[in-house]
């Protein structure tokens, strides 16, 4: 275990809520603290700005952290405020480094030539963008962590300059030393297959910029998936997954994009899946009708709908919300498997996400 001092992305809210800070601002009896509350507030504001400037930075010693945070502040910083800041950013980390594993060859074939981005989770910023094939997306992390066996699986040579390579590896090691892991995203793939290199480059640039915290690109308006950067793990799941078996008839297939969100719980997936949906009488009158929920072409959950209730939305057609229960048998058959529109007789998924599958012939209401 090692001790580091890392300024997290949510430092401002944590700093404002800190009890030591509140005591400093309210008390006139602290050592080395000015009796005038206006002076103390100005010192507090200076330290706040310094912490915000250093978001994402990690220091291996308390001296290094104190020098970077406080030495440039005119008039100095009271001891009580220094200690409060240093204690807040103190972190003990385990040095175990979980290197990403090579993905199956089939996944690499599906990805083709792709553009990828490496993201620093400490401040949610992209620090490297590259291109390649196969497991190239993991190349620099493997080199930084000395995973030489994994590096033997790389299919294409690294083309960056020595300076870029050194800077990237140094950043990766700093991220892991702070107790975090690099996040890997694919921002455009199958580039050689599209025939539209300029469009692929555009999607890659927009996708990479969209990863940055607070990105305001108008290209991202409406939440369209066209430019969305996708975590590598999600694409590996999608392309390595087995196809779903034949769907039960009747059933309902629901596309719920948020079901693939990182960290989403099963309870949240259920609430997201319930609707409102344009459920016709044929669906609502079928007892215990199976409900198959997917996102990014991967089944995420399976339920049995027990009842339906209307949702009042003025100006819209009747919409309905279901109440149901997870079905373990359906889950074992379908969850984490790949589903495509052709499975229900479609060429593409409808934008509204509602796909009743009432007969073997075609979808219906």
Coordinates of C-alpha atoms in Angstrom, one line a residue:
X1 CA 0.0 0.0 0.0
X2 CA 1.2 3.5 -0.8
X3 CA 0.1 7.0 0.3
X4 CA -0.5 9.7 -2.3
X5 CA -2.2 13.1 -2.5
X6 CA -4.7 13.3 -5.3
X7 CA -7.1 16.2 -6.1
X8 CA -10.3 14.6 -7.3
X9 CA -12.7 16.1 -9.8
X10 CA -15.3 16.7 -7.1
X11 CA -12.9 18.6 -4.8
X12 CA -14.9 21.8 -4.8
X13 CA -18.0 20.3 -3.2
X14 CA -16.0 18.1 -0.8
X15 CA -13.9 21.2 0.2
X16 CA -17.0 23.3 0.8
X17 CA -18.6 20.5 3.0
X18 CA -15.4 19.8 5.0
X19 CA -15.9 20.3 8.7
X20 CA -12.4 21.6 9.3
X21 CA -12.9 24.3 6.6
X22 CA -16.2 25.3 8.2
X23 CA -14.5 25.5 11.6
X24 CA -11.7 27.7 10.2
X25 CA -14.2 30.1 8.7
X26 CA -16.3 30.3 11.8
X27 CA -13.7 30.4 14.6
X28 CA -11.5 33.2 15.8
X29 CA -9.4 31.0 18.1
X30 CA -7.3 28.9 15.7
X31 CA -3.5 29.2 15.8
X32 CA -2.0 31.2 12.9
X33 CA -5.5 32.3 11.7
X34 CA -6.5 35.9 11.2
X35 CA -9.1 37.3 13.6
X36 CA -10.8 39.1 10.8
X37 CA -13.3 36.8 9.1
X38 CA -12.9 38.7 5.8
X39 CA -9.2 37.8 5.7
X40 CA -10.0 34.1 6.5
X41 CA -12.5 34.0 3.8
X42 CA -10.0 35.5 1.3
X43 CA -7.5 32.8 2.3
X44 CA -10.1 30.1 1.9
X45 CA -11.0 31.4 -1.6
X46 CA -7.3 31.4 -2.6
X47 CA -6.9 27.7 -1.5
X48 CA -10.2 26.8 -3.2
X49 CA -8.9 28.2 -6.5
X50 CA -5.6 26.4 -6.1
X51 CA -7.3 23.1 -5.5
X52 CA -9.5 23.6 -8.6
X53 CA -6.4 24.4 -10.7
X54 CA -4.8 21.2 -9.7
X55 CA -7.8 18.8 -10.3
X56 CA -6.5 15.5 -11.5
X57 CA -2.9 16.0 -10.2
X58 CA -1.3 13.4 -8.0
X59 CA 1.6 14.0 -5.6
X60 CA 3.8 11.3 -4.1
X61 CA 4.8 13.3 -1.0
X62 CA 3.1 15.8 1.3
X63 CA 5.9 18.3 0.6
X64 CA 5.2 18.1 -3.1
X65 CA 1.5 18.6 -2.6
X66 CA 2.0 21.5 -0.2
X67 CA 4.5 23.2 -2.5
X68 CA 2.2 23.0 -5.5
X69 CA -0.9 24.1 -3.7
X70 CA 0.2 26.8 -1.3
X71 CA 3.6 28.3 -2.4
X72 CA 2.1 30.6 -5.0
X73 CA -0.5 32.2 -2.7
X74 CA 0.3 35.7 -1.7
X75 CA 0.4 36.2 2.1
X76 CA 0.7 32.5 2.8
X77 CA -1.9 30.0 4.1
X78 CA -2.7 29.4 7.7
X79 CA -1.7 26.0 9.1
X80 CA -5.3 25.0 9.9
X81 CA -6.3 25.5 6.2
X82 CA -3.2 23.7 4.9
X83 CA -3.9 20.7 7.1
X84 CA -7.6 20.6 6.1
X85 CA -6.7 20.5 2.4
X86 CA -3.9 18.0 2.7
X87 CA -6.0 15.6 4.8
X88 CA -8.9 15.9 2.3
X89 CA -6.8 14.8 -0.6
X90 CA -4.8 12.1 1.2
X91 CA -5.4 8.7 -0.3
X92 CA -4.0 5.2 0.4
X93 CA -3.8 3.1 -2.6
X94 CA -3.0 -0.5 -3.3
X95 CA -0.3 -1.0 -5.8
X96 CA -2.0 -4.0 -7.5
X97 CA -2.4 -3.0 -11.2
X98 CA -5.1 -4.7 -13.2
X99 CA -3.9 -4.6 -16.8
X100 CA -6.6 -5.0 -19.4
X101 CA -6.7 -8.5 -21.1
X102 CA -6.4 -9.0 -24.8
X103 CA -9.8 -9.3 -26.4
X104 CA -10.8 -12.2 -28.7
X105 CA -9.7 -12.1 -32.3
X106 CA -13.3 -12.0 -33.4
X107 CA -13.7 -8.6 -31.7
X108 CA -10.7 -7.2 -33.4
X109 CA -12.1 -8.3 -36.8
X110 CA -15.4 -6.6 -36.0
X111 CA -13.6 -3.3 -35.0
X112 CA -11.4 -3.2 -38.0
X113 CA -9.3 0.0 -38.1
X114 CA -10.4 2.3 -35.3
X115 CA -9.7 5.5 -33.5
X116 CA -9.5 5.3 -29.7
X117 CA -9.1 7.7 -26.8
X118 CA -7.4 7.2 -23.4
X119 CA -9.1 9.0 -20.5
X120 CA -7.8 10.1 -17.1
X121 CA -10.5 9.3 -14.6
X122 CA -9.1 11.8 -12.0
X123 CA -10.3 14.8 -14.0
X124 CA -12.3 13.1 -16.8
X125 CA -10.0 14.4 -19.5
X126 CA -8.7 12.7 -22.7
X127 CA -4.9 12.7 -22.7
X128 CA -4.2 10.6 -25.7
X129 CA -5.9 9.8 -29.1
X130 CA -4.6 7.0 -31.3
X131 CA -5.5 4.7 -34.1
X132 CA -4.9 1.1 -34.8
X133 CA -6.2 -2.5 -35.2
X134 CA -6.6 -5.4 -32.9
X135 CA -5.6 -4.7 -29.2
X136 CA -3.6 -1.5 -30.1
X137 CA -5.9 0.4 -27.7
X138 CA -4.2 -1.3 -24.8
X139 CA -0.6 -0.9 -26.2
X140 CA 0.6 2.0 -24.1
X141 CA -1.0 0.7 -20.9
X142 CA 0.7 -2.7 -21.4
X143 CA 4.0 -1.0 -21.9
X144 CA 3.6 1.3 -18.9
X145 CA 2.8 -1.7 -16.7
X146 CA 5.5 -3.9 -18.3
X147 CA 2.9 -6.5 -19.6
X148 CA 5.3 -7.8 -22.2
X149 CA 3.4 -11.0 -22.9
X150 CA 0.3 -9.0 -23.8
X151 CA 2.3 -6.7 -26.0
X152 CA 3.3 -9.7 -28.2
X153 CA -0.4 -9.7 -29.3
X154 CA -0.2 -6.3 -30.9
X155 CA -0.7 -6.4 -34.7
X156 CA 0.6 -3.0 -35.8
X157 CA 3.7 -1.0 -34.9
X158 CA 3.5 2.1 -32.7
X159 CA 4.2 5.2 -34.9
X160 CA 4.4 8.0 -32.2
X161 CA 7.5 10.0 -31.6
X162 CA 9.7 9.2 -28.6
X163 CA 8.5 12.4 -26.9
X164 CA 4.8 11.5 -27.3
X165 CA 5.5 7.9 -26.2
X166 CA 7.3 9.0 -23.1
X167 CA 4.7 11.6 -22.1
X168 CA 1.8 9.1 -22.6
X169 CA 3.5 6.3 -20.5
X170 CA 4.4 8.8 -17.7
X171 CA 0.7 9.9 -17.5
X172 CA -0.5 6.3 -17.4
X173 CA 1.9 5.4 -14.6
X174 CA 0.8 8.4 -12.6
X175 CA -2.8 7.4 -13.0
X176 CA -2.1 3.9 -11.8
X177 CA 0.1 5.1 -9.0
X178 CA -2.8 7.2 -7.7
X179 CA -5.0 4.2 -7.4
X180 CA -7.0 4.7 -10.6
X181 CA -7.0 2.9 -14.0
X182 CA -7.0 4.4 -17.5
X183 CA -10.4 4.3 -19.2
X184 CA -10.3 3.1 -22.9
X185 CA -12.8 4.3 -25.4
X186 CA -13.4 3.5 -29.1
X187 CA -14.5 6.8 -30.8
X188 CA -14.8 5.5 -34.4
X189 CA -14.3 2.0 -35.9
X190 CA -14.6 0.0 -39.1
X191 CA -13.0 3.0 -40.7
X192 CA -11.6 1.2 -43.8
X193 CA -15.0 -0.4 -44.4
X194 CA -17.0 2.8 -44.6
X195 CA -15.4 4.4 -47.7
X196 CA -15.9 7.7 -46.0
X197 CA -12.6 8.4 -44.3
X198 CA -13.4 12.1 -43.7
X199 CA -16.7 11.2 -42.0
X200 CA -15.0 8.6 -39.9
X201 CA -12.3 11.2 -38.8
X202 CA -15.1 13.6 -38.0
X203 CA -16.9 11.1 -35.8
X204 CA -13.7 10.2 -34.1
X205 CA -12.9 13.8 -33.2
X206 CA -16.4 14.6 -32.0
X207 CA -16.5 11.4 -30.0
X208 CA -13.1 12.1 -28.3
X209 CA -14.0 15.7 -27.5
X210 CA -17.3 14.6 -26.2
X211 CA -15.6 12.5 -23.5
X212 CA -14.2 15.6 -21.8
X213 CA -16.0 16.7 -18.7
X214 CA -18.4 19.5 -19.6
X215 CA -18.1 19.2 -23.4
X216 CA -20.4 21.6 -25.1
X217 CA -20.2 20.4 -28.7
X218 CA -23.4 21.1 -30.6
X219 CA -22.7 17.8 -32.5
X220 CA -23.8 16.1 -29.3
X221 CA -27.2 17.8 -29.1
X222 CA -30.1 15.4 -28.8
X223 CA -28.0 12.6 -27.4
X224 CA -27.5 10.9 -30.7
X225 CA -25.4 7.7 -30.6
X226 CA -23.7 8.5 -33.9
X227 CA -20.8 10.3 -32.3
X228 CA -20.8 8.6 -28.9
X229 CA -17.5 7.2 -27.7
X230 CA -18.0 3.6 -26.5
X231 CA -16.0 2.0 -23.7
X232 CA -13.9 -0.9 -25.1
X233 CA -15.4 -3.3 -22.6
X234 CA -18.8 -2.6 -24.0
X235 CA -17.7 -3.3 -27.6
X236 CA -15.9 -6.4 -26.6
X237 CA -19.2 -7.6 -24.9
X238 CA -21.2 -6.7 -28.0
X239 CA -18.9 -8.3 -30.6
X240 CA -17.9 -11.4 -28.5
X241 CA -21.4 -12.2 -27.3
X242 CA -23.3 -15.2 -28.6
X243 CA -26.4 -14.5 -30.6
X244 CA -29.7 -14.9 -28.7
X245 CA -31.7 -18.0 -29.3
X246 CA -35.1 -17.9 -30.8
X247 CA -37.3 -15.4 -28.9
X248 CA -40.4 -16.6 -27.1
X249 CA -43.7 -15.9 -28.9
X250 CA -45.3 -13.7 -27.9
X251 CA -42.9 -11.3 -26.2
X252 CA -41.9 -7.6 -26.1
X253 CA -38.4 -6.4 -27.0
X254 CA -37.4 -3.0 -25.6
X255 CA -34.4 -0.9 -26.5
X256 CA -33.3 1.1 -23.4
X257 CA -30.0 2.8 -24.2
X258 CA -29.4 3.9 -20.6
X259 CA -29.3 0.2 -19.5
X260 CA -25.7 0.0 -20.8
X261 CA -24.5 3.0 -18.7
X262 CA -21.5 2.2 -16.6
X263 CA -22.4 1.6 -13.0
X264 CA -26.2 1.3 -13.6
X265 CA -27.9 -1.1 -11.1
X266 CA -30.4 -3.8 -11.9
X267 CA -33.0 -1.8 -10.0
X268 CA -32.3 1.3 -12.2
X269 CA -32.5 -0.9 -15.4
X270 CA -36.0 -2.1 -14.2
X271 CA -37.3 1.4 -13.6
X272 CA -35.9 2.6 -16.9
X273 CA -37.5 -0.3 -18.7
X274 CA -41.0 0.1 -17.4
X275 CA -42.0 2.8 -19.8
X276 CA -44.1 4.7 -20.9
X277 CA -44.7 2.6 -24.0
X278 CA -47.3 2.5 -26.8
X279 CA -48.5 -0.9 -25.7
X280 CA -51.5 -2.2 -27.6
X281 CA -54.2 -4.4 -26.2
X282 CA -52.7 -7.6 -27.6
X283 CA -49.6 -7.1 -25.4
X284 CA -51.4 -5.8 -22.3
X285 CA -53.9 -8.7 -22.4
X286 CA -51.2 -11.4 -22.6
X287 CA -50.6 -12.8 -19.1
X288 CA -47.0 -12.8 -17.9
X289 CA -45.7 -11.7 -21.4
X290 CA -41.9 -11.8 -21.5
X291 CA -40.1 -8.5 -21.7
X292 CA -36.6 -8.6 -23.2
X293 CA -34.5 -5.4 -22.6
X294 CA -31.4 -4.6 -24.6
X295 CA -28.9 -1.8 -25.2
X296 CA -26.2 -1.6 -27.8
X297 CA -27.5 -4.9 -29.2
X298 CA -26.8 -6.7 -25.9
X299 CA -29.7 -8.1 -23.8
X300 CA -29.4 -6.5 -20.3
X301 CA -32.5 -7.8 -18.5
X302 CA -35.5 -10.1 -18.9
X303 CA -38.8 -9.8 -17.0
X304 CA -42.4 -11.1 -17.0
X305 CA -44.9 -8.2 -17.1
X306 CA -47.6 -8.8 -14.5
X307 CA -49.7 -5.7 -15.1
X308 CA -50.0 -2.5 -17.1
X309 CA -51.0 1.0 -16.0
X310 CA -51.8 4.0 -18.2
X311 CA -49.6 7.0 -18.2
X312 CA -51.3 10.4 -18.6
X313 CA -49.5 12.5 -21.2
X314 CA -51.7 15.2 -22.8
X315 CA -51.6 15.3 -26.5
X316 CA -50.0 11.8 -26.9
X317 CA -51.6 8.5 -27.8
X318 CA -52.2 6.2 -24.9
X319 CA -49.0 5.2 -23.2
X320 CA -48.5 2.4 -20.7
X321 CA -46.1 1.4 -18.0
X322 CA -45.6 -2.2 -16.9
X323 CA -45.0 -3.8 -13.5
X324 CA -43.1 -7.0 -13.6
X325 CA -40.6 -9.4 -12.1
X326 CA -37.2 -10.7 -13.2
X327 CA -37.4 -14.1 -14.8
X328 CA -34.4 -16.3 -14.0
X329 CA -35.1 -18.7 -16.8
X330 CA -35.3 -16.0 -19.4
X331 CA -32.2 -14.3 -17.9
X332 CA -30.1 -17.5 -18.4
X333 CA -31.2 -17.8 -22.0
X334 CA -30.9 -14.2 -23.1
X335 CA -28.9 -11.8 -20.9
X336 CA -25.5 -10.8 -22.2
X337 CA -26.2 -12.2 -25.6
X338 CA -26.4 -10.3 -28.8
X339 CA -29.7 -9.4 -30.4
X340 CA -30.1 -7.9 -33.9
X341 CA -33.1 -6.4 -35.7
X342 CA -33.3 -9.4 -38.1
X343 CA -34.2 -11.5 -35.1
X344 CA -37.7 -9.9 -35.1
X345 CA -37.9 -9.4 -38.9
X346 CA -36.6 -5.8 -39.0
X347 CA -33.8 -4.1 -40.9
X348 CA -33.1 -1.7 -38.1
X349 CA -34.4 -0.9 -34.6
X350 CA -37.1 1.8 -34.4
X351 CA -36.3 5.0 -32.7
X352 CA -39.0 4.6 -30.2
X353 CA -37.5 1.4 -28.9
X354 CA -40.8 -0.5 -28.7
X355 CA -40.8 -3.9 -30.6
X356 CA -43.6 -6.3 -29.9
X357 CA -43.0 -9.8 -31.2
X358 CA -46.4 -11.4 -31.2
X359 CA -46.0 -13.9 -34.0
X360 CA -43.2 -15.6 -35.9
X361 CA -44.1 -13.6 -39.0
X362 CA -43.5 -10.0 -38.0
X363 CA -43.7 -7.6 -35.1
X364 CA -47.1 -6.2 -34.1
X365 CA -48.7 -4.1 -31.5

